[in-house]
PDB file of C-alpha atoms in Angstrom:
ATOM      1  CA  MET A   1     -35.191   6.022  60.343  1.00 40.00           C
ATOM      2  CA  ARG A   2     -38.700   5.955  61.543  1.00 39.00           C
ATOM      3  CA  GLY A   3     -38.888   9.691  62.802  1.00 41.00           C
ATOM      4  CA  SER A   4     -41.074  11.923  60.540  1.00 39.00           C
ATOM      5  CA  PHE A   5     -39.330  14.418  58.111  1.00 40.00           C
ATOM      6  CA  ASN A   6     -41.519  17.310  57.266  1.00 43.00           C
ATOM      7  CA  TYR A   7     -41.603  19.228  53.846  1.00 35.00           C
ATOM      8  CA  PRO A   8     -43.550  22.533  54.374  1.00 40.00           C
ATOM      9  CA  LEU A   9     -43.218  25.618  52.309  1.00 37.00           C
ATOM     10  CA  ASN A  10     -40.104  27.212  51.601  1.00 40.00           C
ATOM     11  CA  PHE A  11     -39.294  30.838  52.931  1.00 35.00           C
ATOM     12  CA  ARG A  12     -37.907  33.536  50.676  1.00 38.00           C
ATOM     13  CA  TYR A  13     -35.269  36.380  51.506  1.00 37.00           C
ATOM     14  CA  ALA A  14     -34.521  39.416  49.814  1.00 39.00           C
ATOM     15  CA  PRO A  15     -31.188  41.126  50.782  1.00 40.00           C
ATOM     16  CA  THR A  16     -31.508  44.611  51.306  1.00 39.00           C
ATOM     17  CA  GLN A  17     -28.518  45.692  49.317  1.00 42.00           C
ATOM     18  CA  SER A  18     -27.250  44.935  45.851  1.00 40.00           C
ATOM     19  CA  PHE A  19     -24.053  43.675  44.928  1.00 41.00           C
ATOM     20  CA  LYS A  20     -21.837  43.992  41.724  1.00 44.00           C
ATOM     21  CA  THR A  21     -20.475  41.150  40.089  1.00 47.00           C
ATOM     22  CA  ARG A  22     -16.852  40.345  40.925  1.00 51.00           C
ATOM     23  CA  PRO A  23     -13.797  40.788  38.602  1.00 50.00           C
ATOM     24  CA  GLU A  24     -13.248  37.408  36.876  1.00 53.00           C
ATOM     25  CA  ARG A  25     -10.855  34.852  37.876  1.00 53.00           C
ATOM     26  CA  ARG A  26      -9.252  32.030  35.723  1.00 51.00           C
ATOM     27  CA  GLY A  27     -11.039  28.830  36.135  1.00 50.00           C
ATOM     28  CA  ARG A  28      -9.365  25.304  35.978  1.00 47.00           C
ATOM     29  CA  ASN A  29      -9.066  25.006  32.161  1.00 50.00           C
ATOM     30  CA  GLY A  30      -8.192  28.674  31.612  1.00 52.00           C
ATOM     31  CA  GLY A  31     -11.369  30.119  30.868  1.00 56.00           C
ATOM     32  CA  ASN A  32     -12.851  33.099  33.064  1.00 64.00           C
ATOM     33  CA  VAL A  33     -15.119  32.508  35.694  1.00 70.00           C
ATOM     34  CA  ALA A  34     -17.320  35.609  36.977  1.00 86.00           C
ATOM     35  CA  GLU A  35     -18.164  35.736  40.744  1.00 91.00           C
ATOM     36  CA  LYS A  36     -21.247  37.442  42.078  1.00 93.00           C
ATOM     37  CA  ALA A  37     -21.430  37.870  45.819  1.00 95.00           C
ATOM     38  CA  VAL A  38     -25.240  37.498  46.781  1.00 96.00           C
ATOM     39  CA  LEU A  39     -25.194  37.651  50.655  1.00 98.00           C
ATOM     40  CA  SER A  40     -23.119  40.019  52.689  1.00 98.00           C
ATOM     41  CA  SER A  41     -22.227  39.347  56.319  1.00 98.00           C
ATOM     42  CA  ALA A  42     -25.354  41.664  57.509  1.00 99.00           C
ATOM     43  CA  ASP A  43     -27.901  39.437  55.155  1.00 98.00           C
ATOM     44  CA  ILE A  44     -26.367  36.269  56.647  1.00 99.00           C
ATOM     45  CA  ALA A  45     -26.963  37.696  60.236  1.00 99.00           C
ATOM     46  CA  ARG A  46     -30.410  38.569  59.425  1.00 99.00           C
ATOM     47  CA  ALA A  47     -31.384  35.302  57.779  1.00 99.00           C
ATOM     48  CA  LEU A  48     -30.055  33.262  60.792  1.00 99.00           C
ATOM     49  CA  THR A  49     -31.966  35.324  63.083  1.00 99.00           C
ATOM     50  CA  ARG A  50     -35.148  35.098  60.888  1.00 99.00           C
ATOM     51  CA  ILE A  51     -34.755  31.295  60.718  1.00 99.00           C
ATOM     52  CA  SER A  52     -34.470  31.354  64.570  1.00 99.00           C
ATOM     53  CA  HIS A  53     -37.647  32.913  65.122  1.00 99.00           C
ATOM     54  CA  GLU A  54     -39.248  30.593  62.622  1.00 99.00           C
ATOM     55  CA  ILE A  55     -37.788  27.546  64.446  1.00 99.00           C
ATOM     56  CA  ILE A  56     -39.448  28.780  67.492  1.00 99.00           C
ATOM     57  CA  GLU A  57     -42.565  29.762  66.157  1.00 99.00           C
ATOM     58  CA  LYS A  58     -43.261  26.545  64.074  1.00 98.00           C
ATOM     59  CA  ASN A  59     -42.160  24.218  67.240  1.00 98.00           C
ATOM     60  CA  ARG A  60     -44.018  26.499  69.577  1.00 98.00           C
ATOM     61  CA  GLY A  61     -41.396  27.150  71.747  1.00 98.00           C
ATOM     62  CA  SER A  62     -38.119  25.555  72.310  1.00 98.00           C
ATOM     63  CA  GLU A  63     -39.048  22.715  74.532  1.00 98.00           C
ATOM     64  CA  GLY A  64     -37.337  19.415  73.002  1.00 98.00           C
ATOM     65  CA  LEU A  65     -35.287  21.202  70.403  1.00 99.00           C
ATOM     66  CA  LEU A  66     -31.640  19.727  69.452  1.00 99.00           C
ATOM     67  CA  LEU A  67     -29.787  21.451  66.541  1.00 99.00           C
ATOM     68  CA  LEU A  68     -27.319  19.141  64.883  1.00 99.00           C
ATOM     69  CA  GLY A  69     -24.901  20.856  62.411  1.00 98.00           C
ATOM     70  CA  ILE A  70     -23.576  19.118  59.512  1.00 98.00           C
ATOM     71  CA  PRO A  71     -19.707  19.716  59.154  1.00 96.00           C
ATOM     72  CA  THR A  72     -18.254  21.697  58.195  1.00 94.00           C
ATOM     73  CA  ARG A  73     -19.804  24.828  57.899  1.00 97.00           C
ATOM     74  CA  GLY A  74     -23.563  23.633  59.197  1.00 98.00           C
ATOM     75  CA  SER A  75     -21.799  23.031  62.578  1.00 98.00           C
ATOM     76  CA  TYR A  76     -20.906  26.651  62.899  1.00 98.00           C
ATOM     77  CA  LEU A  77     -24.414  27.701  61.551  1.00 99.00           C
ATOM     78  CA  ALA A  78     -25.948  25.517  64.230  1.00 99.00           C
ATOM     79  CA  GLU A  79     -24.141  27.026  66.856  1.00 98.00           C
ATOM     80  CA  ARG A  80     -24.969  30.520  66.009  1.00 99.00           C
ATOM     81  CA  ILE A  81     -28.520  29.750  65.353  1.00 99.00           C
ATOM     82  CA  GLY A  82     -28.576  27.856  68.760  1.00 99.00           C
ATOM     83  CA  SER A  83     -27.202  31.009  70.193  1.00 99.00           C
ATOM     84  CA  GLU A  84     -29.884  33.148  68.729  1.00 99.00           C
ATOM     85  CA  ILE A  85     -32.634  30.761  70.085  1.00 99.00           C
ATOM     86  CA  ALA A  86     -31.262  30.941  73.398  1.00 99.00           C
ATOM     87  CA  ARG A  87     -31.123  34.631  73.530  1.00 98.00           C
ATOM     88  CA  ILE A  88     -34.676  34.914  72.477  1.00 98.00           C
ATOM     89  CA  VAL A  89     -36.265  32.373  74.900  1.00 98.00           C
ATOM     90  CA  SER A  90     -33.387  33.078  77.781  1.00 98.00           C
ATOM     91  CA  GLU A  91     -32.695  29.510  78.035  1.00 97.00           C
ATOM     92  CA  PRO A  92     -29.584  27.227  76.630  1.00 97.00           C
ATOM     93  CA  ILE A  93     -30.474  25.255  73.589  1.00 98.00           C
ATOM     94  CA  PRO A  94     -28.517  21.978  72.973  1.00 98.00           C
ATOM     95  CA  VAL A  95     -26.300  21.869  70.009  1.00 98.00           C
ATOM     96  CA  GLY A  96     -24.355  19.078  68.312  1.00 98.00           C
ATOM     97  CA  THR A  97     -22.569  17.981  65.195  1.00 98.00           C
ATOM     98  CA  LEU A  98     -23.535  15.025  62.894  1.00 98.00           C
ATOM     99  CA  ASP A  99     -20.996  13.562  60.945  1.00 95.00           C
ATOM    100  CA  ILE A 100     -22.316  11.797  57.799  1.00 94.00           C
ATOM    101  CA  THR A 101     -18.772  10.887  55.882  1.00 91.00           C
ATOM    102  CA  LEU A 102     -19.536   7.275  56.190  1.00 88.00           C
ATOM    103  CA  HIS A 103     -23.291   7.279  54.711  1.00 87.00           C
ATOM    104  CA  ARG A 104     -22.497   9.447  51.793  1.00 74.00           C
ATOM    105  CA  ASP A 105     -23.051   7.584  48.458  1.00 65.00           C
ATOM    106  CA  ASP A 106     -20.088   9.137  46.602  1.00 61.00           C
ATOM    107  CA  LEU A 107     -17.301   7.909  48.716  1.00 57.00           C
ATOM    108  CA  ARG A 108     -15.998   6.111  45.568  1.00 55.00           C
ATOM    109  CA  SER A 109     -16.009   9.054  43.295  1.00 55.00           C
ATOM    110  CA  LYS A 110     -14.502  11.629  45.534  1.00 59.00           C
ATOM    111  CA  PRO A 111     -11.279  12.030  47.610  1.00 58.00           C
ATOM    112  CA  PRO A 112     -11.047  10.723  51.038  1.00 58.00           C
ATOM    113  CA  ARG A 113     -11.997  13.224  53.664  1.00 58.00           C
ATOM    114  CA  ALA A 114     -11.202  13.178  57.620  1.00 63.00           C
ATOM    115  CA  LEU A 115     -13.910  12.208  59.743  1.00 67.00           C
ATOM    116  CA  THR A 116     -15.408  14.941  61.963  1.00 76.00           C
ATOM    117  CA  PRO A 117     -16.796  13.244  65.438  1.00 87.00           C
ATOM    118  CA  THR A 118     -20.355  13.293  65.748  1.00 94.00           C
ATOM    119  CA  LYS A 119     -21.088  15.031  69.126  1.00 96.00           C
ATOM    120  CA  ILE A 120     -24.666  14.591  70.598  1.00 96.00           C
ATOM    121  CA  PRO A 121     -25.355  16.433  73.829  1.00 96.00           C
ATOM    122  CA  SER A 122     -26.478  14.373  76.872  1.00 93.00           C
ATOM    123  CA  GLY A 123     -29.761  12.721  76.636  1.00 91.00           C
ATOM    124  CA  GLY A 124     -29.526  11.584  73.015  1.00 96.00           C
ATOM    125  CA  ILE A 125     -31.800  12.263  70.337  1.00 98.00           C
ATOM    126  CA  ASP A 126     -34.875   9.785  71.191  1.00 98.00           C
ATOM    127  CA  GLY A 127     -37.973  11.780  71.427  1.00 98.00           C
ATOM    128  CA  LYS A 128     -36.188  15.251  70.510  1.00 98.00           C
ATOM    129  CA  ARG A 129     -37.375  17.812  67.867  1.00 99.00           C
ATOM    130  CA  ILE A 130     -34.072  17.563  65.834  1.00 99.00           C
ATOM    131  CA  ILE A 131     -33.272  20.439  63.684  1.00 99.00           C
ATOM    132  CA  LEU A 132     -30.621  19.547  61.069  1.00 99.00           C
ATOM    133  CA  ILE A 133     -28.526  22.570  59.744  1.00 99.00           C
ATOM    134  CA  ASP A 134     -26.364  22.935  56.718  1.00 98.00           C
ATOM    135  CA  ASP A 135     -25.118  25.564  54.674  1.00 98.00           C
ATOM    136  CA  VAL A 136     -26.297  24.802  51.025  1.00 98.00           C
ATOM    137  CA  LEU A 137     -29.402  22.260  50.054  1.00 98.00           C
ATOM    138  CA  TYR A 138     -28.617  21.120  46.598  1.00 97.00           C
ATOM    139  CA  SER A 139     -29.283  17.563  45.367  1.00 96.00           C
ATOM    140  CA  GLY A 140     -30.655  16.474  48.893  1.00 96.00           C
ATOM    141  CA  ARG A 141     -28.032  13.412  49.001  1.00 95.00           C
ATOM    142  CA  THR A 142     -26.231  15.091  52.036  1.00 96.00           C
ATOM    143  CA  ILE A 143     -29.236  15.094  53.591  1.00 97.00           C
ATOM    144  CA  ARG A 144     -30.527  11.564  52.846  1.00 97.00           C
ATOM    145  CA  ALA A 145     -26.957  10.541  54.412  1.00 96.00           C
ATOM    146  CA  ALA A 146     -27.731  12.589  57.525  1.00 97.00           C
ATOM    147  CA  LEU A 147     -31.058  10.935  58.067  1.00 97.00           C
ATOM    148  CA  ASP A 148     -29.268   7.669  57.723  1.00 96.00           C
ATOM    149  CA  ALA A 149     -27.047   8.807  60.366  1.00 96.00           C
ATOM    150  CA  LEU A 150     -29.494   9.681  62.402  1.00 96.00           C
ATOM    151  CA  GLY A 151     -31.209   6.485  62.270  1.00 95.00           C
ATOM    152  CA  GLU A 152     -28.257   4.629  63.966  1.00 95.00           C
ATOM    153  CA  LEU A 153     -28.298   6.965  66.984  1.00 96.00           C
ATOM    154  CA  GLY A 154     -32.023   6.649  67.926  1.00 96.00           C
ATOM    155  CA  ARG A 155     -35.595   7.857  67.225  1.00 97.00           C
ATOM    156  CA  PRO A 156     -36.330  11.434  67.210  1.00 98.00           C
ATOM    157  CA  ALA A 157     -39.730  12.898  67.723  1.00 98.00           C
ATOM    158  CA  LEU A 158     -39.359  14.662  64.243  1.00 98.00           C
ATOM    159  CA  VAL A 159     -36.585  15.886  62.111  1.00 99.00           C
ATOM    160  CA  GLN A 160     -36.763  19.172  60.478  1.00 99.00           C
ATOM    161  CA  LEU A 161     -34.259  20.846  58.311  1.00 99.00           C
ATOM    162  CA  ALA A 162     -32.998  24.502  57.964  1.00 99.00           C
ATOM    163  CA  VAL A 163     -30.223  25.813  55.392  1.00 99.00           C
ATOM    164  CA  LEU A 164     -28.688  29.133  54.738  1.00 99.00           C
ATOM    165  CA  ILE A 165     -29.239  28.519  50.950  1.00 98.00           C
ATOM    166  CA  ASP A 166     -31.485  26.477  48.649  1.00 98.00           C
ATOM    167  CA  ARG A 167     -29.935  26.272  45.232  1.00 97.00           C
ATOM    168  CA  GLY A 168     -32.330  23.938  43.821  1.00 95.00           C
ATOM    169  CA  HIS A 169     -31.641  20.953  41.384  1.00 96.00           C
ATOM    170  CA  ARG A 170     -32.766  18.244  43.773  1.00 96.00           C
ATOM    171  CA  GLU A 171     -32.217  14.664  43.080  1.00 96.00           C
ATOM    172  CA  LEU A 172     -34.191  13.401  45.937  1.00 96.00           C
ATOM    173  CA  PRO A 173     -37.738  14.221  47.488  1.00 97.00           C
ATOM    174  CA  ILE A 174     -36.202  16.376  50.213  1.00 97.00           C
ATOM    175  CA  ARG A 175     -37.190  20.036  51.110  1.00 97.00           C
ATOM    176  CA  ALA A 176     -36.004  22.289  53.820  1.00 98.00           C
ATOM    177  CA  ASP A 177     -38.389  23.412  56.432  1.00 99.00           C
ATOM    178  CA  TYR A 178     -36.299  26.814  56.916  1.00 99.00           C
ATOM    179  CA  VAL A 179     -34.413  28.619  54.349  1.00 99.00           C
ATOM    180  CA  GLY A 180     -32.126  31.619  54.492  1.00 98.00           C
ATOM    181  CA  LYS A 181     -32.329  32.592  50.791  1.00 98.00           C
ATOM    182  CA  ASN A 182     -33.853  30.599  47.792  1.00 97.00           C
ATOM    183  CA  LEU A 183     -31.115  31.042  45.072  1.00 96.00           C
ATOM    184  CA  PRO A 184     -31.897  29.835  41.498  1.00 92.00           C
ATOM    185  CA  THR A 185     -28.644  28.535  40.150  1.00 93.00           C
ATOM    186  CA  SER A 186     -27.529  26.659  36.915  1.00 93.00           C
ATOM    187  CA  GLN A 187     -25.694  23.436  37.336  1.00 91.00           C
ATOM    188  CA  GLU A 188     -22.725  24.943  35.903  1.00 93.00           C
ATOM    189  CA  GLU A 189     -22.503  27.454  38.513  1.00 95.00           C
ATOM    190  CA  ASN A 190     -21.048  26.988  42.095  1.00 96.00           C
ATOM    191  CA  VAL A 191     -22.189  28.411  45.322  1.00 97.00           C
ATOM    192  CA  LYS A 192     -19.574  29.202  47.860  1.00 97.00           C
ATOM    193  CA  VAL A 193     -20.588  29.847  51.461  1.00 98.00           C
ATOM    194  CA  SER A 194     -17.745  31.604  53.480  1.00 98.00           C
ATOM    195  CA  ILE A 195     -18.440  31.928  57.264  1.00 98.00           C
ATOM    196  CA  SER A 196     -16.069  33.628  59.706  1.00 98.00           C
ATOM    197  CA  GLU A 197     -15.278  30.719  61.759  1.00 97.00           C
ATOM    198  CA  VAL A 198     -13.525  28.829  58.712  1.00 97.00           C
ATOM    199  CA  ASP A 199     -13.059  31.152  56.150  1.00 97.00           C
ATOM    200  CA  GLY A 200     -12.442  34.599  57.851  1.00 98.00           C
ATOM    201  CA  GLU A 201     -15.215  36.510  56.628  1.00 98.00           C
ATOM    202  CA  ASP A 202     -19.278  35.996  55.930  1.00 98.00           C
ATOM    203  CA  GLN A 203     -20.487  35.994  52.396  1.00 98.00           C
ATOM    204  CA  VAL A 204     -21.997  33.991  50.001  1.00 98.00           C
ATOM    205  CA  ILE A 205     -20.834  33.898  46.204  1.00 97.00           C
ATOM    206  CA  ILE A 206     -21.846  32.358  43.024  1.00 96.00           C
ATOM    207  CA  ALA A 207     -19.026  31.453  40.568  1.00 93.00           C
ATOM    208  CA  GLY A 208     -20.314  31.250  37.119  1.00 85.00           C
ATOM    209  CA  ALA A 209     -19.596  28.779  34.371  1.00 50.00           C
ATOM    210  CA  HIS A 210     -16.292  29.033  32.328  1.00 47.00           C
ATOM    211  CA  GLU A 211     -16.484  31.264  29.388  1.00 45.00           C
TER     212      GLU A 211
END
């Protein structure tokens, strides 16, 4: 894709309340897995509100913005951020969905998944300021696939990335422009983002390694 992709400094977010480690559950191999809640519903709401303000500030307004969520949870986060930006600037913000399934480099190693239709608002992406939105930034391969998918749709003015969680362990030179929370993890840990539209509640949990 010829559009630019920015890599500015990450933002840090400190939740306002502490969380206790959850009771251990049994892992696949019979070991115990400790779960720790790191973001509550209120924390997620504040993080998305802050990201919305940062998007407006960085882009000097909302002109030309187009938010594209990466399914599944990224799509719903994009809707929330779009609604918050619209509330702040008092004008509608176009929001769409970008399916990356056919551009993933792990299609042979993972079970097949259903395609989620890509939905681009009228006017396309040419010349737009694209904000890609996902729930967790990890290796960077999902975002690489998203950039490949965008390249087939047109040429935006620029592409920025917003994620709720950045857990590190990058395998590609990709960095988010907007981060809800930087969350250092080990590769043995799992980060689970739950949102009410899919999971019935908003929270972020770290599941530890098997004991």
